[in-house]
Coordinates of C-alpha atoms in Angstrom, one line a residue:
X1497 CA 102.4 40.3 163.2
X1498 CA 102.9 44.0 162.9
X1499 CA 106.6 43.4 162.2
X1500 CA 105.6 41.2 159.3
X1501 CA 103.5 43.8 157.6
X1502 CA 106.2 46.4 158.2
X1503 CA 108.9 44.3 156.5
X1504 CA 109.8 45.0 152.9
X1505 CA 110.4 41.3 152.0
X1506 CA 106.7 40.6 152.7
X1507 CA 105.4 42.9 150.0
X1508 CA 108.1 41.6 147.6
X1509 CA 106.9 38.0 148.3
X1510 CA 103.2 39.0 147.9
X1511 CA 104.0 40.8 144.6
X1512 CA 106.0 37.9 143.2
X1513 CA 103.3 35.4 144.3
X1514 CA 100.6 37.4 142.6
X1515 CA 102.6 38.9 139.6
X1516 CA 104.2 35.7 138.4
X1517 CA 100.9 33.8 137.7
X1518 CA 99.3 36.9 136.2
X1519 CA 102.3 37.4 134.0
X1520 CA 102.3 33.8 132.9
X1521 CA 98.6 34.0 132.1
X1522 CA 99.0 37.2 130.1
X1523 CA 102.0 35.9 128.1
X1524 CA 100.2 32.6 127.5
X1525 CA 97.2 34.4 125.9
X1526 CA 99.6 36.5 123.8
X1527 CA 101.4 33.3 122.8
X1528 CA 98.2 31.7 121.6
X1529 CA 97.2 34.8 119.6
X1530 CA 100.6 34.9 117.9
X1531 CA 100.5 31.2 117.1
X1532 CA 97.1 31.6 115.4
X1533 CA 98.4 34.5 113.3
X1534 CA 101.7 32.6 112.6
X1535 CA 103.6 35.7 113.7
X1536 CA 107.4 35.8 113.7
X1537 CA 107.2 37.2 117.3
X1538 CA 106.1 33.8 118.6
X1539 CA 109.6 32.6 119.5
X1540 CA 110.6 35.7 121.4
X1541 CA 107.4 35.7 123.4
X1542 CA 107.9 32.0 124.2
X1543 CA 111.4 32.6 125.5
X1544 CA 110.0 35.5 127.6
X1545 CA 107.3 33.3 129.1
X1546 CA 109.1 30.0 129.6
X1547 CA 112.5 31.3 130.8
X1548 CA 113.0 35.0 131.5
X1549 CA 109.9 35.6 133.6
X1550 CA 110.5 32.6 136.0
X1551 CA 114.2 33.4 136.3
X1552 CA 113.4 37.1 137.0
X1553 CA 110.9 36.1 139.7
X1554 CA 113.4 33.7 141.3
X1555 CA 116.1 36.4 141.3
X1556 CA 113.9 39.0 142.9
X1557 CA 112.7 36.4 145.5
X1558 CA 116.3 35.7 146.4
X1559 CA 117.5 39.3 146.5
X1560 CA 114.5 41.1 148.0
X1561 CA 112.4 38.5 149.8
X1562 CA 115.2 36.2 151.2
X1563 CA 117.8 39.0 151.4
X1564 CA 120.5 36.8 149.9
X1565 CA 123.7 38.8 149.4
X1566 CA 124.4 39.7 145.7
X1567 CA 127.9 38.2 145.8
X1568 CA 126.5 34.8 146.9
X1569 CA 127.1 31.9 144.4
X1570 CA 123.4 31.0 144.1
X1571 CA 122.6 34.6 143.2
X1572 CA 125.4 34.8 140.6
X1573 CA 124.3 31.5 139.0
X1574 CA 120.7 32.7 138.7
X1575 CA 121.9 36.1 137.5
X1576 CA 124.1 34.5 134.8
X1577 CA 121.2 32.4 133.6
X1578 CA 118.8 35.4 133.5
X1579 CA 121.4 37.6 131.6
X1580 CA 122.0 34.8 129.1
X1581 CA 118.3 34.5 128.5
X1582 CA 118.1 38.2 128.0
X1583 CA 120.9 38.0 125.4
X1584 CA 119.1 35.2 123.6
X1585 CA 115.8 37.1 123.8
X1586 CA 117.4 40.2 122.2
X1587 CA 118.9 38.3 119.4
X1588 CA 115.7 36.5 118.7
X1589 CA 113.7 39.7 118.8
X1590 CA 116.1 41.5 116.4
X1591 CA 116.0 38.6 114.0
X1592 CA 112.2 38.5 114.0
X1593 CA 111.7 42.2 113.7
X1594 CA 114.4 42.9 111.1
X1595 CA 114.9 39.8 108.9
X1596 CA 112.0 37.3 109.3
X1597 CA 109.4 40.0 108.6
X1598 CA 111.4 41.7 105.8
X1599 CA 109.6 42.3 102.5
X1600 CA 110.7 40.3 99.5
X1601 CA 113.4 42.0 97.5
X1602 CA 114.8 44.1 100.4
X1603 CA 118.4 43.9 101.6
X1604 CA 117.1 42.4 104.8
X1605 CA 115.5 39.5 102.9
X1606 CA 118.6 39.0 100.8
X1607 CA 120.9 38.8 103.8
X1608 CA 122.5 35.3 103.8
X1609 CA 121.9 33.1 106.8
X1610 CA 125.7 32.6 107.0
X1611 CA 126.1 36.3 107.8
X1612 CA 123.4 36.1 110.5
X1613 CA 125.1 33.1 112.1
X1614 CA 128.5 34.8 112.2
X1615 CA 127.0 38.0 113.7
X1616 CA 125.0 36.0 116.2
X1617 CA 128.1 34.0 117.3
X1618 CA 130.1 37.3 117.8
X1619 CA 127.3 38.9 119.8
X1620 CA 126.9 35.8 122.0
X1621 CA 130.7 35.7 122.6
X1622 CA 130.8 39.4 123.6
X1623 CA 127.7 39.1 125.7
X1624 CA 129.1 36.1 127.6
X1625 CA 132.3 38.0 128.2
X1626 CA 130.4 40.9 129.6
X1627 CA 128.3 38.6 131.8
X1628 CA 131.4 37.0 133.3
X1629 CA 133.1 40.3 133.7
X1630 CA 130.2 42.1 135.6
X1631 CA 128.7 39.2 137.5
X1632 CA 131.7 37.0 138.3
X1633 CA 134.4 39.7 138.1
X1634 CA 136.5 37.8 135.6
X1635 CA 139.3 39.6 133.8
X1636 CA 138.4 39.1 130.1
X1637 CA 141.0 41.6 128.7
X1638 CA 143.7 39.0 128.5
X1639 CA 141.3 36.6 126.8
X1640 CA 140.5 39.2 124.1
X1641 CA 144.1 39.9 123.6
X1642 CA 144.9 36.2 123.2
X1643 CA 142.1 35.8 120.7
X1644 CA 143.3 38.8 118.7
X1645 CA 146.8 37.5 118.4
X1646 CA 145.6 34.0 117.6
X1647 CA 143.2 35.3 114.9
X1648 CA 146.1 37.2 113.2
X1649 CA 148.3 34.1 113.2
X1650 CA 145.5 31.9 111.8
X1651 CA 144.6 34.5 109.2
X1652 CA 148.2 34.7 107.9
X1653 CA 148.5 30.9 107.9
X1654 CA 145.2 30.3 106.1
X1655 CA 145.0 33.5 104.0
X1656 CA 144.1 31.7 100.8
X1657 CA 141.3 29.7 102.4
X1658 CA 140.1 32.7 104.3
X1659 CA 140.1 34.7 101.1
X1660 CA 137.9 32.2 99.4
X1661 CA 135.5 32.2 102.4
X1662 CA 135.3 36.0 102.4
X1663 CA 134.7 36.0 98.6
X1664 CA 132.0 33.4 99.1
X1665 CA 130.4 35.5 101.9
X1666 CA 130.4 38.7 99.8
X1667 CA 129.0 36.9 96.8
X1668 CA 126.2 35.3 99.0
X1669 CA 125.4 38.8 100.4
X1670 CA 125.2 40.3 96.9
X1671 CA 123.2 37.2 95.6
X1672 CA 123.8 37.6 91.8
X1673 CA 122.3 34.2 91.4
X1674 CA 120.2 31.6 93.1
X1675 CA 120.1 27.8 93.2
X1676 CA 118.8 26.6 89.9
X1677 CA 120.0 29.6 87.9
X1678 CA 122.1 29.0 84.8
X1679 CA 125.5 30.6 84.7
X1680 CA 127.9 31.2 81.8
X1681 CA 131.4 31.4 83.3
X1682 CA 134.8 31.5 81.6
X1683 CA 135.3 27.9 82.8
X1684 CA 131.9 26.3 82.0
X1685 CA 128.2 26.8 81.5
X1686 CA 125.8 25.1 83.8
X1687 CA 123.1 25.1 86.4
X1688 CA 123.9 26.2 90.0
X1689 CA 123.2 23.2 92.3
X1690 CA 125.2 24.1 95.4
X1691 CA 126.8 27.2 96.9
X1692 CA 129.0 27.0 100.0
X1693 CA 131.7 29.1 101.7
X1694 CA 134.5 27.8 99.4
X1695 CA 133.1 27.1 96.0
X1696 CA 130.1 27.0 93.6
X1697 CA 129.0 23.8 92.0
X1698 CA 127.7 23.9 88.4
X1699 CA 125.9 21.0 86.8
X1700 CA 127.2 21.0 83.2
X1701 CA 126.7 18.6 80.2
X1702 CA 130.2 17.1 81.0
X1703 CA 129.8 16.7 84.7
X1704 CA 130.0 18.7 87.9
X1705 CA 132.1 21.9 87.5
X1706 CA 133.4 23.2 90.9
X1707 CA 134.6 26.8 90.7
X1708 CA 136.2 28.5 93.8
X1709 CA 134.4 31.6 95.0
X1710 CA 137.6 33.7 94.7
X1711 CA 138.0 32.8 91.0
X1712 CA 134.3 33.5 90.2
X1713 CA 134.4 36.8 92.2
X1714 CA 137.4 38.0 90.3
X1715 CA 135.9 37.2 86.8
X1716 CA 132.8 38.3 85.0
X1717 CA 130.1 35.9 84.3
X1718 CA 126.6 35.9 82.8
X1719 CA 123.4 34.8 84.7
X1720 CA 121.3 33.3 81.9
X1721 CA 118.3 33.0 84.1
X1722 CA 117.9 36.7 84.9
X1723 CA 115.8 38.5 84.1
X1724 CA 113.3 35.7 84.1
X1725 CA 111.6 34.9 80.8
X1726 CA 114.1 36.9 78.7
X1727 CA 116.6 34.2 77.7
X1728 CA 117.5 33.9 74.1
X1729 CA 120.1 31.9 72.2
X1730 CA 121.9 33.2 69.1
X1731 CA 122.8 31.0 66.1
X1732 CA 125.0 32.4 63.3
X1733 CA 124.8 30.9 59.8
X1734 CA 126.4 31.5 56.4
X1735 CA 124.7 31.6 53.0
X1736 CA 125.9 32.3 49.5
X1737 CA 126.3 35.8 48.0
X1738 CA 123.5 35.2 45.5
X1739 CA 120.9 34.3 48.1
X1740 CA 118.5 37.2 48.7
X1741 CA 118.9 38.4 52.3
X1742 CA 115.1 38.9 52.8
X1743 CA 114.4 35.3 51.8
X1744 CA 117.1 34.0 54.0
X1745 CA 115.9 36.0 57.0
X1746 CA 112.3 35.0 56.4
X1747 CA 113.3 31.3 56.2
X1748 CA 115.5 31.4 59.3
X1749 CA 112.8 33.2 61.3
X1750 CA 110.1 30.8 60.2
X1751 CA 112.1 27.8 61.2
X1752 CA 113.0 29.3 64.6
X1753 CA 109.3 30.0 65.3
X1754 CA 108.6 26.3 64.8
X1755 CA 110.9 25.0 67.5
X1756 CA 109.2 23.3 70.4
X1757 CA 111.7 24.9 72.8
X1758 CA 110.7 28.4 71.8
X1759 CA 109.0 30.7 74.2
X1760 CA 105.5 31.1 72.7
X1761 CA 105.1 34.6 74.2
X1762 CA 108.0 36.0 72.2
X1763 CA 109.0 36.0 68.5
X1764 CA 112.4 35.2 67.0
X1765 CA 114.1 37.5 64.6
X1766 CA 117.0 37.3 62.1
X1767 CA 119.4 40.0 60.9
X1768 CA 121.9 40.0 58.1
X1769 CA 125.4 40.8 59.5
X1770 CA 127.0 41.2 56.1
X1771 CA 129.6 39.1 54.5
X1772 CA 127.2 36.2 53.9
X1773 CA 126.6 35.9 57.7
X1774 CA 123.2 35.9 59.5
X1775 CA 122.3 35.9 63.1
X1776 CA 119.1 34.4 64.5
X1777 CA 117.9 35.2 68.0
X1778 CA 115.6 32.5 69.4
X1779 CA 113.7 33.2 72.6
X1780 CA 113.6 30.1 74.8
X1781 CA 111.6 28.9 77.8
X1782 CA 114.7 28.0 79.8
X1783 CA 118.5 28.2 79.3
X1784 CA 118.5 24.4 79.7
X1785 CA 117.0 24.2 76.2
X1786 CA 120.0 25.9 74.5
X1787 CA 121.7 22.8 73.2
X1788 CA 118.6 21.1 72.0
X1789 CA 117.2 24.2 70.3
X1790 CA 120.4 25.0 68.5
X1791 CA 121.0 21.4 67.3
X1792 CA 117.4 21.1 66.0
X1793 CA 117.4 24.5 64.4
X1794 CA 120.6 23.8 62.5
X1795 CA 119.2 20.4 61.4
X1796 CA 115.9 21.9 60.2
X1797 CA 117.4 24.8 58.2
X1798 CA 119.6 22.3 56.3
X1799 CA 116.4 20.9 54.8
X1800 CA 114.5 24.1 54.6
X1801 CA 117.3 25.9 52.7
X1802 CA 117.4 23.2 50.0
X1803 CA 113.6 23.2 49.6
X1804 CA 113.7 27.0 49.0
X1805 CA 116.7 27.0 46.7
X1806 CA 119.0 28.7 49.2
X1807 CA 122.7 27.8 49.8
X1808 CA 123.4 27.1 53.4
X1809 CA 127.2 27.2 53.9
X1810 CA 127.4 28.0 50.2
X1811 CA 126.5 24.4 49.3
X1812 CA 124.7 23.5 46.1
X1813 CA 121.8 21.0 46.2
X1814 CA 121.6 18.5 43.5
X1815 CA 119.0 16.2 45.0
X1816 CA 116.0 17.3 43.0
X1817 CA 117.2 16.2 39.6
X1818 CA 115.0 15.5 36.6
X1819 CA 115.9 11.8 36.8
X1820 CA 114.9 11.5 40.4
X1821 CA 111.7 13.6 39.9
X1822 CA 110.7 11.3 37.0
X1823 CA 111.3 8.2 39.1
X1824 CA 109.3 9.6 42.0
X1825 CA 106.4 10.6 39.8
X1826 CA 106.3 7.1 38.3
X1827 CA 106.3 5.6 41.8
X1828 CA 103.8 7.7 43.8
X1829 CA 102.1 10.3 41.6
X1830 CA 101.4 8.2 38.5
X1831 CA 99.4 5.5 40.3
X1832 CA 97.3 8.1 42.2
X1833 CA 96.3 10.2 39.1
X1834 CA 96.5 7.3 36.5
X1835 CA 98.9 9.3 34.3
X1836 CA 99.8 8.3 30.8
X1837 CA 103.4 8.2 29.7
X1838 CA 103.1 11.7 28.0
X1839 CA 101.6 13.1 31.2
X1840 CA 104.5 11.6 33.2
X1841 CA 107.0 13.4 31.1
X1842 CA 105.0 16.7 31.2
X1843 CA 104.7 16.6 35.0
X1844 CA 108.5 16.4 35.5
X1845 CA 108.8 20.2 34.8
X1846 CA 106.1 21.1 37.3
X1847 CA 107.2 19.0 40.2
X1848 CA 110.1 19.0 42.7
X1849 CA 111.5 16.7 45.4
X1850 CA 111.5 18.0 48.9
X1851 CA 113.0 16.6 52.1
X1852 CA 111.9 17.3 55.7
X1853 CA 113.7 16.7 59.0
X1854 CA 112.3 14.6 61.9
X1855 CA 109.7 16.6 63.7
X1856 CA 109.5 19.4 61.1
X1857 CA 106.0 20.7 60.3
X1858 CA 105.0 19.9 56.8
X1859 CA 101.5 21.5 56.9
X1860 CA 100.2 24.1 59.3
X1861 CA 96.7 24.4 60.5
X1862 CA 94.8 27.4 59.1
X1863 CA 96.9 27.6 55.9
X1864 CA 95.6 27.0 52.4
X1865 CA 97.9 24.5 50.6
X1866 CA 99.5 25.8 47.4
X1867 CA 99.9 22.3 46.0
X1868 CA 99.8 18.6 46.9
X1869 CA 102.6 16.7 48.5
X1870 CA 103.1 12.9 47.8
X1871 CA 105.2 10.9 50.4
X1872 CA 108.0 9.1 48.6
X1873 CA 109.9 7.9 51.7
X1874 CA 109.2 8.1 55.5
X1875 CA 106.0 8.7 57.4
X1876 CA 103.9 11.7 58.2
X1877 CA 101.9 12.2 61.4
X1878 CA 98.6 13.9 61.1
X1879 CA 97.3 15.9 64.1
X1880 CA 93.8 17.2 64.7
X1881 CA 93.1 20.4 66.5
X1882 CA 91.0 20.2 69.7
X1883 CA 88.6 22.9 70.9
X1884 CA 91.2 24.2 73.4
X1885 CA 93.8 24.6 70.7
X1886 CA 95.9 21.5 71.6
X1887 CA 96.7 18.8 69.1
X1888 CA 96.0 15.1 69.1
X1889 CA 97.4 12.5 66.9
X1890 CA 94.7 11.4 64.3
X1891 CA 96.7 8.9 62.2
X1892 CA 100.0 8.3 60.4
X1893 CA 100.5 8.3 56.6
X1894 CA 103.0 6.0 55.0
X1895 CA 104.8 5.9 51.7
X1896 CA 102.6 6.5 48.7
X1897 CA 100.1 8.7 50.6
X1898 CA 99.4 12.4 49.9
X1899 CA 98.3 15.5 51.7
X1900 CA 97.2 19.0 50.6
X1901 CA 94.2 17.9 48.5
X1902 CA 92.2 20.9 49.8
X1903 CA 94.3 23.0 47.4
X1904 CA 91.7 22.3 44.8
X1905 CA 88.9 23.8 46.9
X1906 CA 91.2 26.6 48.3
X1907 CA 90.1 25.9 51.8
X1908 CA 92.4 26.3 54.8
X1909 CA 93.2 23.1 56.7
X1910 CA 92.4 22.6 60.3
X1911 CA 95.1 20.1 61.1
X1912 CA 98.9 19.9 61.0
X1913 CA 101.3 17.4 59.5
X1914 CA 104.7 16.5 61.0
X1915 CA 107.5 14.5 59.6
X1916 CA 108.3 11.2 61.4
X1917 CA 112.0 10.7 60.8
X1918 CA 113.4 12.0 57.5
X1919 CA 110.7 12.4 54.9
X1920 CA 111.2 12.6 51.1
X1921 CA 108.2 13.9 49.2
X1922 CA 107.2 15.1 45.7
X1923 CA 105.5 18.5 45.5
X1924 CA 103.2 19.5 42.6
X1925 CA 101.7 22.9 42.4
X1926 CA 98.0 23.7 42.4
X1927 CA 97.6 24.7 38.8
X1928 CA 99.1 21.5 37.5
X1929 CA 96.9 19.4 39.9
X1930 CA 93.8 21.3 38.7
X1931 CA 94.7 20.6 35.1
X1932 CA 95.2 16.8 35.8
X1933 CA 91.8 16.7 37.6
X1934 CA 90.0 18.4 34.7
X1935 CA 91.2 15.7 32.4
X1936 CA 89.9 13.0 34.7
X1937 CA 86.6 14.0 36.4
X1938 CA 86.4 10.6 38.2
X1939 CA 89.7 11.5 40.0
X1940 CA 87.9 14.5 41.6
X1941 CA 85.2 12.2 43.0
X1942 CA 87.9 9.9 44.4
X1943 CA 89.7 12.9 46.1
X1944 CA 86.4 14.0 47.6
X1945 CA 85.8 10.5 48.9
X1946 CA 89.3 10.5 50.4
X1947 CA 88.6 13.8 52.2
X1948 CA 85.4 12.4 53.6
X1949 CA 87.1 9.2 54.8
X1950 CA 89.8 11.2 56.6
X1951 CA 87.2 13.4 58.2
X1952 CA 85.5 10.3 59.6
X1953 CA 88.8 9.0 60.8
X1954 CA 89.5 12.2 62.7
X1955 CA 86.1 12.1 64.3
X1956 CA 86.8 8.6 65.6
X1957 CA 90.2 9.7 66.8
X1958 CA 88.7 12.7 68.7
X1959 CA 85.8 10.7 70.0
X1960 CA 83.3 13.5 69.4
X1961 CA 80.4 14.3 67.1
X1962 CA 81.6 17.7 65.8
X1963 CA 82.7 17.6 62.2
X1964 CA 86.4 18.4 61.8
X1965 CA 87.8 19.0 58.3
X1966 CA 91.5 18.0 58.4
X1967 CA 93.7 17.7 55.4

C-alpha cells in the first residue's frame, strides 16, 4: 500500500479522475451562460468541452498513469486527434474574436467569407503537415516542394481563369457593391443578383447580363444605389429660342415634382444649359424607377408645354384653334351656362382647349382655382383627402362635367383631380365665369347645389360625419 501512495501514476490518476468531472461541470455552466447570451464564443467553448478536454485527459492518463511510451501507436493516434482539435479550436476562436464580433462597417466585417475559407484551408493544411512531421516523423519537405511545382504549372495553364478568380476575390474584399445594388457598367445597367468567383450577374431590362470579374475590375462603373437615398435621374430637353427660360424651368420642375416615383424628401430642379437645352434632375426612391420616371416625365411635359404655350422640341401647337374652341363651347360649356349664340361667340376669345396625360394632376388640393375646366373628352378621377393626408377615390367625372367651381368663392379646394387616360378639356378664366353668372343668378344657385351634392358624395365615400369640401 505504501508503494501505491509513493507512485507518481497514482496522483496522476486521482487528479484526472477528479479534474475531468470538475472541468466538464465548469465548462458546461460556461456553455449555458454563453448560450443564453447568444455569444460568438459558444462554439469554441463547445469544442473545448466536448473534444479537447476528454482527449487531453486520455492522453495524460496514457502517458503519466499507464506509462505508455510516447512513440507507441496508440499515443500517437490520441496525440494526433488532440493536436487537430487544438488547431480547430484556434481557428474557431480567432474567427469568433476577430470577425463574428466585428462592428458593422469595419474591415473585419467586410471581409468576404471566401477569403476566410481560403485562409482556413491553408492553415489546416500547414497544421496537419506540422502534426505529421512532429508526431509521426513524416518528411513533409518533399510534399511542399511537389505542391509548389504543381501550383506553378497549374497557374501557368489556367492563368486566365485564375486571374478572374483573383479579380473576383479582390472585388469581394473591397465590396464596392452588395447584392441588390444597381450598377451602371460600360456593358449594361442592372441590379446585382449574384456574385461569384468568376463573374457578376446583373438583372437588366433585356435579360441577365453576365460580366467577368476581370472585365469589371479593369473598367470604371457607377453604383447607383450608393449613397443610399441620393439617386437622381437626369432628363435633357430642348425648347424654342423664344421660350422664356424661367417659365420653362418652372414648368419642368413642377411636372417633375408630380411624378409618383419621386423621392418626397427631396426636390427636383431644372437648369438652362444654353443653346435651347435644359436639364432636369429628378430625385427617385430607387434606381429601379429610372425608366418609368423618365418615360412618364417626357409624356407629361409634352402636354404641359402645349398648355403653357411653350415649344418642346421647337414644335408649334395648333390644337387650340378658334374653330375647335367654338365647337367645344357649344358641346359642353353652352348647355351648362345656357348661353345664347352671341355669348357663344364672345366666349371663344376667353377660352382655350387643354390636354392632360394619363395620371396627370389637373387640380391640386389646397389651391384656389383660377377658372373652371369643362371635360370635353376622357374621364377625371376625384380624390378626397383623409385626415392622415392620404387620398381616397371619391368619384369619377365623365364627359360634359366640370371642376373648379370654387373659383367664384375664391376658396381653396381640399381634393385633387387626376386625368384617367388622355383628357381634353375647355378652360375658362374666373373673370369670364363671374360675368356669365351675374347675367344668370339662377345659375349661381345651381352651382351651389352642385357643390353641396359633391360634398355629400364625398362624405359617403369617406364613410364619416366630418364635412369635407372638395371641388
